[in-house]
Coordinates of C-alpha atoms and ligand atoms in Angstrom, one line a residue:
M1 CA 4.6 -22.2 -28.8
V2 CA 3.0 -25.4 -28.0
F3 CA -0.6 -24.3 -27.7
G4 CA -2.5 -26.1 -25.0
M5 CA -5.5 -23.8 -24.5
K6 CA -8.9 -24.8 -25.7
K7 CA -10.4 -22.0 -27.8
Q8 CA -13.5 -20.2 -26.6
W9 CA -16.1 -18.2 -28.5
W10 CA -15.0 -15.0 -26.6
H11 CA -11.3 -15.2 -27.2
G12 CA -11.1 -13.0 -30.2
K13 CA -13.8 -10.5 -29.1
A14 CA -13.8 -7.0 -27.6
A15 CA -15.8 -6.0 -24.5
Y16 CA -17.1 -2.9 -23.2
Q17 CA -18.2 -1.7 -19.7
I18 CA -21.3 0.5 -19.3
Y19 CA -21.7 2.5 -16.2
P20 CA -25.6 2.8 -16.8
K21 CA -26.3 5.8 -14.5
S22 CA -23.9 8.0 -16.7
F23 CA -24.2 6.3 -20.1
R24 CA -27.4 7.8 -21.8
D25 CA -30.5 9.2 -20.3
S26 CA -33.5 8.7 -22.6
N27 CA -36.3 10.3 -20.6
G28 CA -34.7 13.6 -19.3
D29 CA -34.6 12.7 -15.5
G30 CA -30.9 13.2 -15.5
I31 CA -30.0 9.5 -14.9
G32 CA -28.9 7.2 -17.6
D33 CA -31.2 4.2 -18.2
I34 CA -31.8 1.0 -20.1
R35 CA -33.5 2.7 -23.0
G36 CA -30.5 4.9 -23.3
I37 CA -28.4 1.8 -23.7
I38 CA -30.7 0.4 -26.4
E39 CA -30.4 3.7 -28.4
K40 CA -26.6 3.3 -28.4
L41 CA -26.2 -0.3 -29.4
D42 CA -25.5 0.5 -33.0
Y43 CA -22.8 2.9 -31.8
L44 CA -21.2 0.1 -29.9
K45 CA -21.5 -2.3 -32.7
G46 CA -19.9 0.3 -35.0
L47 CA -17.0 0.6 -32.5
G48 CA -16.4 -3.1 -32.8
I49 CA -17.8 -4.2 -29.4
D50 CA -19.1 -7.8 -29.0
I51 CA -19.6 -8.1 -25.3
I52 CA -21.2 -5.6 -22.9
W53 CA -20.9 -5.5 -19.1
I54 CA -23.5 -3.3 -17.4
S55 CA -22.8 -2.1 -13.9
P56 CA -25.6 -3.0 -11.5
I57 CA -29.2 -2.0 -12.6
Y58 CA -31.0 -3.9 -9.9
Q59 CA -33.2 -2.2 -7.3
S60 CA -31.0 -0.2 -5.0
P61 CA -30.9 2.6 -2.6
F62 CA -27.6 3.8 -4.3
V63 CA -25.5 4.2 -1.3
D64 CA -22.7 2.7 -3.4
Q65 CA -24.2 3.4 -6.8
G66 CA -26.1 0.1 -7.2
Y67 CA -23.5 -2.2 -5.6
D68 CA -26.0 -2.2 -2.7
I69 CA -28.9 -4.4 -4.0
S70 CA -32.3 -4.4 -2.3
D71 CA -34.0 -6.8 -4.7
Y72 CA -32.0 -9.1 -7.0
Y73 CA -35.2 -9.8 -9.1
E74 CA -36.1 -6.2 -9.9
I75 CA -34.7 -3.5 -12.1
D76 CA -34.4 -0.2 -10.4
P77 CA -37.0 2.2 -11.6
A78 CA -34.4 4.9 -12.2
F79 CA -33.1 2.5 -15.0
G80 CA -36.5 1.4 -16.3
T81 CA -38.5 -1.7 -16.2
M82 CA -38.1 -5.5 -16.8
D83 CA -39.7 -5.0 -20.1
D84 CA -37.1 -2.5 -21.1
F85 CA -34.4 -5.0 -20.0
D86 CA -35.9 -7.8 -22.1
E87 CA -36.1 -5.5 -25.0
L88 CA -32.4 -4.7 -24.5
M89 CA -31.7 -8.4 -24.6
R90 CA -33.5 -8.8 -27.7
E91 CA -32.0 -5.8 -29.5
A92 CA -28.5 -6.9 -28.4
K93 CA -29.1 -10.3 -29.7
K94 CA -30.1 -9.0 -33.1
R95 CA -26.7 -7.3 -33.3
D96 CA -24.8 -10.3 -32.0
I97 CA -23.9 -8.5 -28.8
H98 CA -23.6 -10.5 -25.6
I99 CA -24.8 -8.9 -22.4
L100 CA -23.2 -9.5 -19.0
M101 CA -24.8 -8.3 -15.7
D102 CA -23.0 -7.3 -12.5
L103 CA -23.2 -10.0 -9.9
V104 CA -22.9 -8.6 -6.4
I105 CA -23.2 -11.4 -4.1
N106 CA -20.6 -10.7 -1.3
H107 CA -23.2 -8.3 0.2
C108 CA -26.6 -6.9 -0.3
S109 CA -28.2 -3.7 0.8
D110 CA -29.3 -3.1 4.4
K111 CA -32.8 -2.3 2.8
H112 CA -33.0 -5.9 1.4
E113 CA -35.8 -7.8 2.8
W114 CA -33.5 -10.4 4.2
F115 CA -31.5 -7.9 6.2
Q116 CA -34.6 -6.1 7.4
K117 CA -36.0 -9.4 8.9
A118 CA -32.6 -10.2 10.3
L119 CA -32.4 -6.9 12.1
A120 CA -35.9 -7.5 13.6
D121 CA -34.7 -10.8 14.9
P122 CA -30.9 -11.5 14.7
Q123 CA -31.3 -14.9 16.3
G124 CA -33.9 -15.9 13.9
E125 CA -33.7 -17.6 10.4
Y126 CA -32.6 -14.4 8.6
G127 CA -30.1 -13.5 11.2
G128 CA -28.3 -16.6 9.8
Y129 CA -28.2 -15.0 6.5
F130 CA -25.6 -12.4 7.7
Y131 CA -22.8 -12.3 10.3
F132 CA -24.1 -11.1 13.7
E133 CA -21.5 -11.4 16.4
K134 CA -21.2 -10.5 20.1
G135 CA -18.7 -7.7 20.9
K136 CA -15.5 -8.4 22.7
D137 CA -14.8 -6.4 25.9
G138 CA -17.3 -3.8 25.0
K139 CA -15.6 -3.5 21.6
A140 CA -16.3 -4.8 18.0
P141 CA -15.8 -8.6 17.5
S142 CA -12.6 -7.9 15.6
N143 CA -10.3 -5.1 14.5
Y144 CA -10.9 -5.0 10.8
R145 CA -11.2 -1.7 8.8
S146 CA -13.8 -1.7 6.0
Y147 CA -12.8 -0.9 2.5
F148 CA -14.6 2.4 2.8
G149 CA -13.2 3.3 6.3
G150 CA -14.1 2.7 9.9
S151 CA -14.9 -0.6 11.5
T152 CA -16.4 -3.5 9.5
W153 CA -18.7 -4.1 12.5
E154 CA -21.8 -1.9 13.1
P155 CA -23.5 -2.2 16.5
V156 CA -27.1 -3.4 16.4
P157 CA -29.1 -0.9 18.6
G158 CA -30.6 -2.5 21.9
T159 CA -28.4 -5.5 21.6
D160 CA -24.9 -6.7 22.4
L161 CA -24.6 -7.7 18.6
Y162 CA -22.7 -6.3 15.7
Y163 CA -23.2 -7.0 12.1
L164 CA -20.3 -7.4 9.5
H165 CA -19.9 -5.1 6.5
F166 CA -16.7 -5.2 4.4
F167 CA -17.8 -2.1 2.4
A168 CA -20.3 0.6 3.7
K169 CA -22.4 -0.2 6.7
E170 CA -25.4 -0.2 4.3
Q171 CA -23.8 -3.2 2.5
P172 CA -24.1 -6.2 5.0
D173 CA -22.0 -9.2 4.1
L174 CA -23.9 -12.4 3.3
N175 CA -23.1 -15.5 5.1
W176 CA -21.9 -17.9 2.6
E177 CA -21.4 -20.6 5.3
N178 CA -25.2 -20.8 5.4
K179 CA -26.4 -23.3 2.7
K180 CA -29.8 -21.5 2.4
V181 CA -28.0 -18.3 1.4
R182 CA -26.0 -20.2 -1.2
E183 CA -29.1 -21.7 -2.6
E184 CA -31.0 -18.4 -2.7
L185 CA -28.1 -16.8 -4.6
F186 CA -27.7 -19.9 -7.0
R187 CA -31.4 -19.7 -7.8
M188 CA -31.2 -16.0 -8.5
V189 CA -28.2 -16.5 -10.9
N190 CA -30.0 -19.2 -12.7
W191 CA -33.1 -17.0 -13.1
W192 CA -31.1 -14.3 -14.8
L193 CA -29.3 -16.8 -17.0
D194 CA -32.5 -18.4 -18.0
K195 CA -33.4 -15.0 -19.5
G196 CA -30.7 -15.4 -21.9
L197 CA -27.9 -13.4 -20.3
A198 CA -24.4 -14.4 -21.6
G199 CA -23.0 -14.3 -18.2
F200 CA -21.7 -12.1 -15.4
R201 CA -19.0 -9.7 -14.2
I202 CA -18.6 -10.9 -10.6
D203 CA -18.1 -8.3 -8.0
A204 CA -15.7 -8.4 -5.0
I205 CA -15.9 -12.1 -5.0
M206 CA -12.7 -12.8 -2.9
N207 CA -14.6 -11.6 0.2
I208 CA -17.2 -14.2 0.4
K209 CA -15.1 -16.6 2.5
K210 CA -14.6 -15.5 6.2
E211 CA -12.1 -16.7 8.7
A212 CA -14.0 -18.6 11.5
G213 CA -13.9 -16.7 14.8
F214 CA -12.8 -13.5 13.0
P215 CA -9.2 -13.4 14.5
D216 CA -7.7 -9.9 15.0
Y217 CA -4.5 -9.1 13.1
E218 CA -1.7 -6.7 13.7
P219 CA -3.1 -3.1 13.3
D220 CA -1.8 -1.3 10.2
G221 CA -2.9 2.3 11.0
S222 CA -3.2 4.8 13.8
D223 CA -6.9 3.9 14.1
G224 CA -5.8 0.6 15.7
L225 CA -7.5 -1.4 12.9
V226 CA -6.3 -3.4 10.1
R227 CA -7.5 -3.5 6.5
C228 CA -10.1 -6.3 6.1
S229 CA -8.3 -7.7 3.1
R230 CA -5.7 -9.1 5.7
M231 CA -8.3 -11.7 6.5
V232 CA -9.0 -12.4 2.8
E233 CA -5.3 -13.0 2.2
E234 CA -5.1 -15.5 5.1
V235 CA -8.4 -17.4 4.9
K236 CA -8.5 -20.7 3.1
G237 CA -11.3 -22.7 1.4
I238 CA -12.9 -20.1 -0.9
G239 CA -12.6 -22.6 -3.7
E240 CA -15.3 -24.8 -2.4
F241 CA -17.9 -22.0 -2.6
L242 CA -16.6 -21.0 -6.0
G243 CA -16.7 -24.5 -7.3
E244 CA -20.3 -24.9 -6.1
L245 CA -21.3 -21.6 -7.7
K246 CA -19.9 -22.8 -11.0
R247 CA -21.5 -26.2 -10.8
E248 CA -24.9 -25.0 -9.6
A249 CA -25.3 -21.9 -11.8
F250 CA -22.6 -20.9 -14.5
A251 CA -22.0 -24.3 -15.8
K252 CA -25.5 -25.2 -16.4
H253 CA -25.8 -22.3 -18.9
D254 CA -22.3 -22.3 -20.2
A255 CA -22.0 -18.7 -18.9
F256 CA -19.2 -16.4 -19.6
T257 CA -17.8 -14.9 -16.2
V258 CA -15.3 -12.4 -15.6
A259 CA -14.3 -11.9 -12.0
E260 CA -13.0 -9.0 -9.9
V261 CA -10.3 -10.9 -8.0
F262 CA -7.8 -9.4 -5.7
N263 CA -5.6 -11.2 -3.2
M264 CA -5.5 -14.5 -5.0
R265 CA -2.7 -16.8 -4.1
K266 CA -0.5 -17.1 -7.2
E267 CA -0.5 -20.8 -7.3
E268 CA -4.3 -20.8 -7.5
L269 CA -4.5 -19.2 -10.9
K270 CA -5.5 -22.3 -12.8
E271 CA -8.1 -23.1 -10.2
F272 CA -9.6 -19.6 -10.8
I273 CA -9.8 -19.3 -14.5
G274 CA -9.6 -21.2 -17.7
E275 CA -11.5 -24.3 -18.8
E276 CA -11.5 -26.1 -15.4
G277 CA -11.5 -22.8 -13.4
H278 CA -14.2 -21.1 -11.4
F279 CA -14.4 -18.3 -13.9
S280 CA -13.9 -17.9 -17.6
T281 CA -11.6 -15.0 -17.0
M282 CA -10.6 -12.2 -14.5
F283 CA -9.4 -8.7 -14.8
D284 CA -5.7 -8.0 -14.9
F285 CA -5.2 -5.3 -12.3
A286 CA -1.4 -5.3 -12.5
A287 CA -1.2 -1.7 -13.7
L288 CA -3.6 -0.4 -11.0
D289 CA -1.7 -2.4 -8.3
A290 CA 1.6 -0.7 -9.5
M291 CA 0.1 2.7 -8.8
A292 CA -1.5 1.9 -5.3
G293 CA -0.4 3.8 -2.2
G294 CA 0.5 2.2 1.0
H295 CA -2.1 3.9 3.1
G296 CA -4.5 5.5 0.7
W297 CA -4.7 7.6 -2.3
Y298 CA -2.8 10.4 -0.8
D299 CA 0.5 8.4 -0.7
A300 CA 0.2 6.6 -4.0
P301 CA 3.5 7.0 -5.9
G302 CA 3.3 9.3 -8.9
Y303 CA 3.3 8.1 -12.5
D304 CA 6.4 6.1 -13.4
F305 CA 6.6 4.8 -16.9
F306 CA 9.1 2.1 -16.2
R307 CA 7.3 0.7 -13.2
W308 CA 4.0 0.7 -15.1
R309 CA 5.4 -1.0 -18.1
K310 CA 7.1 -3.7 -16.0
A311 CA 3.9 -4.4 -14.2
I312 CA 2.1 -5.0 -17.5
F313 CA 4.9 -6.9 -19.2
D314 CA 5.4 -9.2 -16.1
A315 CA 1.7 -10.0 -16.2
Q316 CA 1.7 -10.7 -19.9
K317 CA 4.7 -13.0 -19.6
K318 CA 3.0 -15.0 -17.0
Y319 CA -0.3 -15.4 -18.7
Q320 CA 0.4 -15.7 -22.3
G321 CA -0.2 -19.1 -23.8
E322 CA -1.7 -20.3 -20.5
V323 CA -4.7 -18.2 -19.5
F324 CA -6.7 -15.3 -20.8
L325 CA -7.1 -12.3 -18.7
A326 CA -9.3 -9.3 -19.3
N327 CA -7.1 -6.2 -20.1
I328 CA -8.3 -2.7 -19.0
I329 CA -7.1 0.7 -19.1
E330 CA -9.7 1.9 -16.5
N331 CA -13.1 1.1 -15.1
H332 CA -15.8 2.6 -12.8
D333 CA -13.4 2.3 -9.7
E334 CA -10.4 4.1 -11.1
P335 CA -9.5 7.4 -12.5
R336 CA -9.3 7.8 -16.2
G337 CA -6.4 6.0 -17.8
A338 CA -5.6 9.0 -20.2
S339 CA -5.0 11.1 -17.0
T340 CA -3.2 8.4 -15.1
Y341 CA -0.9 6.3 -17.4
L342 CA 0.5 9.1 -19.6
P343 CA 3.2 11.6 -18.7
D344 CA 1.9 15.3 -18.6
Y345 CA 3.2 16.2 -22.1
A346 CA 1.4 13.1 -23.5
Q347 CA -2.0 13.9 -22.1
N348 CA -3.7 14.7 -25.4
D349 CA -5.4 12.9 -28.3
E350 CA -2.2 11.4 -29.6
G351 CA -1.4 10.1 -26.1
A352 CA -4.8 8.5 -25.7
K353 CA -4.3 6.8 -29.1
M354 CA -0.9 5.6 -28.1
L355 CA -2.2 4.2 -24.8
A356 CA -5.0 2.4 -26.8
T357 CA -2.4 0.9 -29.2
T358 CA -0.3 -0.6 -26.4
S359 CA -3.3 -2.0 -24.4
I360 CA -5.7 -3.3 -27.0
L361 CA -3.3 -5.5 -28.8
L362 CA -2.0 -7.3 -25.6
W363 CA -2.6 -11.0 -24.9
G364 CA -6.1 -11.3 -23.4
L365 CA -9.6 -9.8 -23.8
P366 CA -9.7 -6.2 -24.4
F367 CA -12.2 -4.6 -22.0
L368 CA -13.1 -0.9 -22.8
Y369 CA -14.7 1.4 -20.3
Q370 CA -17.3 4.0 -21.6
G371 CA -15.7 7.1 -22.7
Q372 CA -12.3 5.7 -23.0
E373 CA -12.8 5.5 -26.8
I374 CA -13.0 9.2 -27.0
G375 CA -10.2 9.9 -24.6
M376 CA -12.3 11.1 -21.7
T377 CA -10.2 12.6 -18.9
N378 CA -10.5 13.2 -15.1
C379 CA -12.7 15.9 -14.1
R380 CA -11.8 18.7 -11.6
M381 CA -14.3 19.4 -8.8
K382 CA -14.3 22.6 -6.8
D383 CA -15.3 21.1 -3.4
I384 CA -15.4 17.7 -1.8
E385 CA -19.3 18.2 -1.6
D386 CA -19.3 17.9 -5.5
Y387 CA -18.2 14.3 -5.2
D388 CA -20.9 11.6 -4.9
D389 CA -18.7 8.5 -4.3
I390 CA -18.5 7.1 -0.9
D391 CA -14.9 6.1 -1.3
T392 CA -13.8 9.4 -2.5
R393 CA -15.3 11.1 0.7
N394 CA -13.4 8.5 2.8
Q395 CA -10.2 9.0 1.0
Y396 CA -10.5 12.7 1.3
Q397 CA -10.8 12.3 5.1
I398 CA -7.8 10.0 5.3
A399 CA -5.7 12.5 3.3
R400 CA -6.8 15.3 5.7
E401 CA -6.0 13.3 8.7
A402 CA -2.6 12.6 7.3
G403 CA -2.1 16.3 7.4
L404 CA -2.9 17.4 3.9
S405 CA -4.5 20.8 3.3
K406 CA -8.0 21.0 1.7
E407 CA -6.4 21.9 -1.6
E408 CA -4.0 19.1 -1.5
A409 CA -6.6 16.6 -0.5
L410 CA -8.8 17.8 -3.4
Q411 CA -5.9 17.5 -5.7
V412 CA -5.6 13.8 -4.5
C413 CA -9.3 13.3 -5.4
Y414 CA -8.7 14.9 -8.8
K415 CA -6.0 12.3 -9.4
H416 CA -7.7 9.2 -8.0
S417 CA -11.4 9.6 -7.4
R418 CA -13.7 7.0 -8.8
D419 CA -16.0 9.8 -9.8
N420 CA -13.5 10.7 -12.6
A421 CA -14.7 7.8 -14.5
R422 CA -18.4 8.3 -13.5
T423 CA -19.1 11.8 -15.1
P424 CA -21.7 11.5 -17.9
M425 CA -20.7 10.1 -21.2
Q426 CA -20.0 12.8 -23.7
W427 CA -22.1 12.3 -26.8
S428 CA -22.1 15.7 -28.3
G429 CA -21.4 19.4 -28.0
E430 CA -25.0 20.1 -27.0
A431 CA -26.0 21.1 -23.6
N432 CA -24.9 18.4 -20.9
A433 CA -23.0 16.7 -23.6
G434 CA -26.1 15.2 -25.1
F435 CA -26.3 12.9 -22.1
T436 CA -29.6 14.2 -20.9
T437 CA -32.1 16.9 -21.7
G438 CA -32.6 17.3 -18.0
R439 CA -30.3 18.0 -15.1
P440 CA -27.6 15.5 -15.0
W441 CA -27.2 13.6 -11.7
M442 CA -23.4 14.3 -11.8
K443 CA -21.4 17.1 -13.2
V444 CA -20.4 16.9 -16.8
N445 CA -16.8 17.3 -17.6
P446 CA -16.5 20.8 -19.1
N447 CA -14.2 19.4 -21.8
Y448 CA -17.3 17.9 -23.6
A449 CA -17.3 20.8 -26.0
E450 CA -14.2 19.5 -27.7
K451 CA -14.3 15.9 -26.6
N452 CA -17.4 14.1 -27.7
V453 CA -18.7 11.4 -29.9
E454 CA -20.4 13.4 -32.4
A455 CA -17.4 15.6 -33.3
Q456 CA -15.1 12.6 -33.3
E457 CA -17.3 10.5 -35.6
K458 CA -16.9 13.1 -38.2
D459 CA -13.1 13.5 -37.7
A460 CA -10.8 10.9 -39.5
F461 CA -8.0 11.6 -37.0
S462 CA -10.0 11.4 -33.7
V463 CA -9.4 9.1 -30.9
L464 CA -12.7 7.3 -31.7
T465 CA -11.8 6.7 -35.3
Y466 CA -8.6 5.4 -34.2
Y467 CA -10.2 3.0 -31.8
K468 CA -12.4 1.7 -34.4
K469 CA -9.4 1.1 -36.7
L470 CA -7.6 -0.6 -33.8
L471 CA -10.4 -3.0 -32.9
A472 CA -11.0 -3.8 -36.6
L473 CA -7.3 -4.6 -37.1
R474 CA -7.4 -6.8 -33.9
K475 CA -10.3 -8.8 -35.3
A476 CA -9.3 -8.7 -39.0
E477 CA -9.4 -12.0 -40.7
K478 CA -5.8 -11.8 -41.6
Y479 CA -4.6 -10.8 -38.1
G480 CA -7.3 -12.1 -35.7
E481 CA -5.4 -15.2 -35.1
V482 CA -2.0 -13.6 -34.3
F483 CA -3.5 -10.9 -32.1
T484 CA -5.6 -13.5 -30.2
Y485 CA -3.2 -16.4 -29.8
G486 CA 0.2 -15.1 -30.9
D487 CA 3.1 -15.1 -28.5
F488 CA 3.8 -11.9 -26.5
R489 CA 7.4 -10.8 -26.4
P490 CA 8.6 -7.4 -25.2
D491 CA 11.3 -5.5 -27.3
Y492 CA 13.4 -2.4 -27.1
E493 CA 13.1 -2.4 -23.2
G494 CA 16.6 -0.7 -23.1
E495 CA 15.6 2.2 -25.4
G496 CA 14.1 4.7 -23.0
M497 CA 10.5 5.3 -22.8
I498 CA 9.4 2.9 -25.5
F499 CA 6.6 0.5 -24.9
S500 CA 7.0 -2.2 -27.5
Y501 CA 6.2 -5.8 -28.0
H502 CA 5.6 -8.5 -30.6
R503 CA 2.7 -10.7 -31.2
S504 CA 3.8 -13.5 -33.4
N505 CA 3.1 -17.1 -34.4
E506 CA 4.7 -19.4 -37.0
K507 CA 3.3 -17.4 -39.9
Q508 CA 3.4 -13.7 -38.8
D509 CA 5.3 -11.3 -36.6
V510 CA 3.6 -8.1 -35.7
L511 CA 5.5 -5.4 -33.8
I512 CA 3.7 -2.9 -31.6
A513 CA 5.7 0.1 -30.6
A514 CA 5.0 3.4 -28.8
N515 CA 7.1 6.3 -27.8
F516 CA 6.1 7.7 -24.4
G517 CA 9.2 9.9 -24.3
R518 CA 9.5 13.6 -25.1
E519 CA 12.1 13.1 -27.8
R520 CA 11.8 11.5 -31.2
A521 CA 13.0 7.9 -31.3
E522 CA 14.3 5.6 -34.0
L523 CA 14.1 1.8 -33.6
E524 CA 16.3 -0.4 -35.7
L525 CA 14.0 -3.2 -37.0
G526 CA 16.8 -5.1 -38.8
Q527 CA 14.3 -6.1 -41.5
Q528 CA 11.6 -4.6 -43.7
G529 CA 8.1 -4.0 -42.4
E530 CA 4.7 -3.0 -43.5
M531 CA 2.8 -0.4 -41.5
L532 CA -0.6 -1.6 -40.4
L533 CA -1.6 1.4 -38.2
Q534 CA -0.1 4.5 -37.1
N535 CA -1.4 7.3 -34.8
Q536 CA 0.4 10.3 -36.3
D537 CA 1.6 11.2 -39.9
T538 CA 5.1 11.6 -38.8
V539 CA 5.3 8.0 -37.6
S540 CA 7.2 6.4 -40.5
L541 CA 9.1 3.4 -41.8
D542 CA 12.5 4.2 -43.3
G543 CA 14.2 1.2 -44.7
G544 CA 14.8 -1.0 -41.7
K545 CA 14.0 1.8 -39.3
L546 CA 10.8 2.8 -37.4
I547 CA 10.6 6.5 -36.7
L548 CA 8.4 7.5 -33.7
P549 CA 7.9 11.2 -32.7
S550 CA 6.9 11.8 -29.2
C551 CA 3.6 10.1 -28.5
G552 CA 4.0 8.2 -31.7
A553 CA 2.5 4.6 -32.0
A554 CA 2.7 2.1 -34.7
V555 CA 1.6 -1.4 -35.6
V556 CA 4.1 -3.0 -38.0
E557 CA 4.1 -6.3 -39.6
L558 CA 7.7 -7.6 -40.0
L559 CA 8.2 -9.1 -43.4
P560 CA 10.3 -12.3 -43.8
E561 CA 13.7 -11.9 -45.5
G562 CA 14.0 -12.1 -49.2
Ligands
GLC601 C1 -16.4 -3.6 -6.4 C2 -17.1 -2.6 -7.3 C3 -17.2 -1.3 -6.6 C4 -17.9 -1.4 -5.4 C5 -17.5 -2.6 -4.5 C6 -18.5 -3.1 -3.5 O1 -15.1 -3.4 -6.1 O2 -16.5 -2.5 -8.5 O3 -17.6 -0.3 -7.3 O4 -17.9 -0.3 -4.6 O5 -17.2 -3.7 -5.3 O6 -19.5 -3.7 -4.1
CA602 CA1 -33.4 8.4 -17.3

């Protein structure tokens, strides 16, 4: 391969997302906090993590779990103080760990001072920070459906105005067309970067550009509305805002940025990421997209190994050698990967290790989500009331309206709810999984008794021990280069439920192979190999053959002839 990419400090690293509310509670109030993160930095270092993204810890009413910010310059007291945060920065630095905050700048909270002032005087200065529009014929200004259901337009009592919110009505969208808003936001981003942050994960960023005049689109549901992402797909000109954001903030600090990007035009990829791009990288959501339903969670197609594999392979073929994406198995908006991307018979520890093997060694930046490293799974709730997530309640409603029974709709939530990933981290077999000494803000998955960090640290065959080996191998001196920059090439695609690819360069050829099938498989290598890692005893090399039991995974270095 002719290698045209400039190497960056983060290319060979491993990253980890912390959902702070559920990570570790240090003071017994049932809510995870910053001191809890400090306590666990050595654990993360030991796992092989170099970069941490912390979901929002700013002041928030928590309508959408911190993604509704009421003061960008304050830490929410539930998480601690600014002193705690500064200490976290120092402690992370000592361990050579880079910290990313979450940057939520498409919207803020309705409790933010700006919005409170805007509501008091929609025609005044702060009214211009948001989108206030007159209704049309006694109806909302346009027919968009918000991401969390219902119209994106909320009437302002006592006026003929509505304000725009793409997410919950408590998350009013900021008006990026207003230069003052942009300046306020850039100032805030610079303020945090001055503190020594490595950068940001950037939330919902594709929504910042709105189509002038808010045109209606063809309705796509019986509510007469159309998903607001239709507008996002149509609107042009977001690049100017993103370019300015980079120039005025990120570039000044050489910040690392990873964006949540949906609905990008394919031809814009290079404008978005890479050296000249708006961001350092963005998440690869190919697997998630392949599982999405047309109308909601309830009509999502079930797990299909081949569709899932194709989605990942297609993305890899497109990006390798060109741009670096961040690869995930799951995040705080998705169900657990170990419950989603594995056939039923593979939903066990060996399956979790197999999934890890296939994902972690792909081209790109491996981005783990808390609990993934111990194989945490979805959590069954008894009632819709047990769910906290705003989106889950909305999706439950959609499923009910589509005619599903309560039980069926709950089953849909069990498969898809964002709360599956938000149950407390399972640290030990003690009460509440060692997450808190108090009453956890959210139900702990009852499987913590068997599935927890403490037990897995002592077990040479645990998922956690395997993750450590896998990350160590990826970063090993001898293999770091090939796993970071080596070509990606799929193999054995015709051999049933085999997920297999090579990572190779002029000097090395490493085969990654996993058997998602129920039956044992034999792969003809055509040459000798050396086993670098295997997830089960019965995975073996026999001359030029690789033997994989069901749920077997292997990393094999292929040896040159002679
Ligand atoms: C992003 C976040 C999600 C949040 C939404 C609104 O998608 O990941 O958790 O609900 O933006 O901020
Ligand atoms: Ca706490």
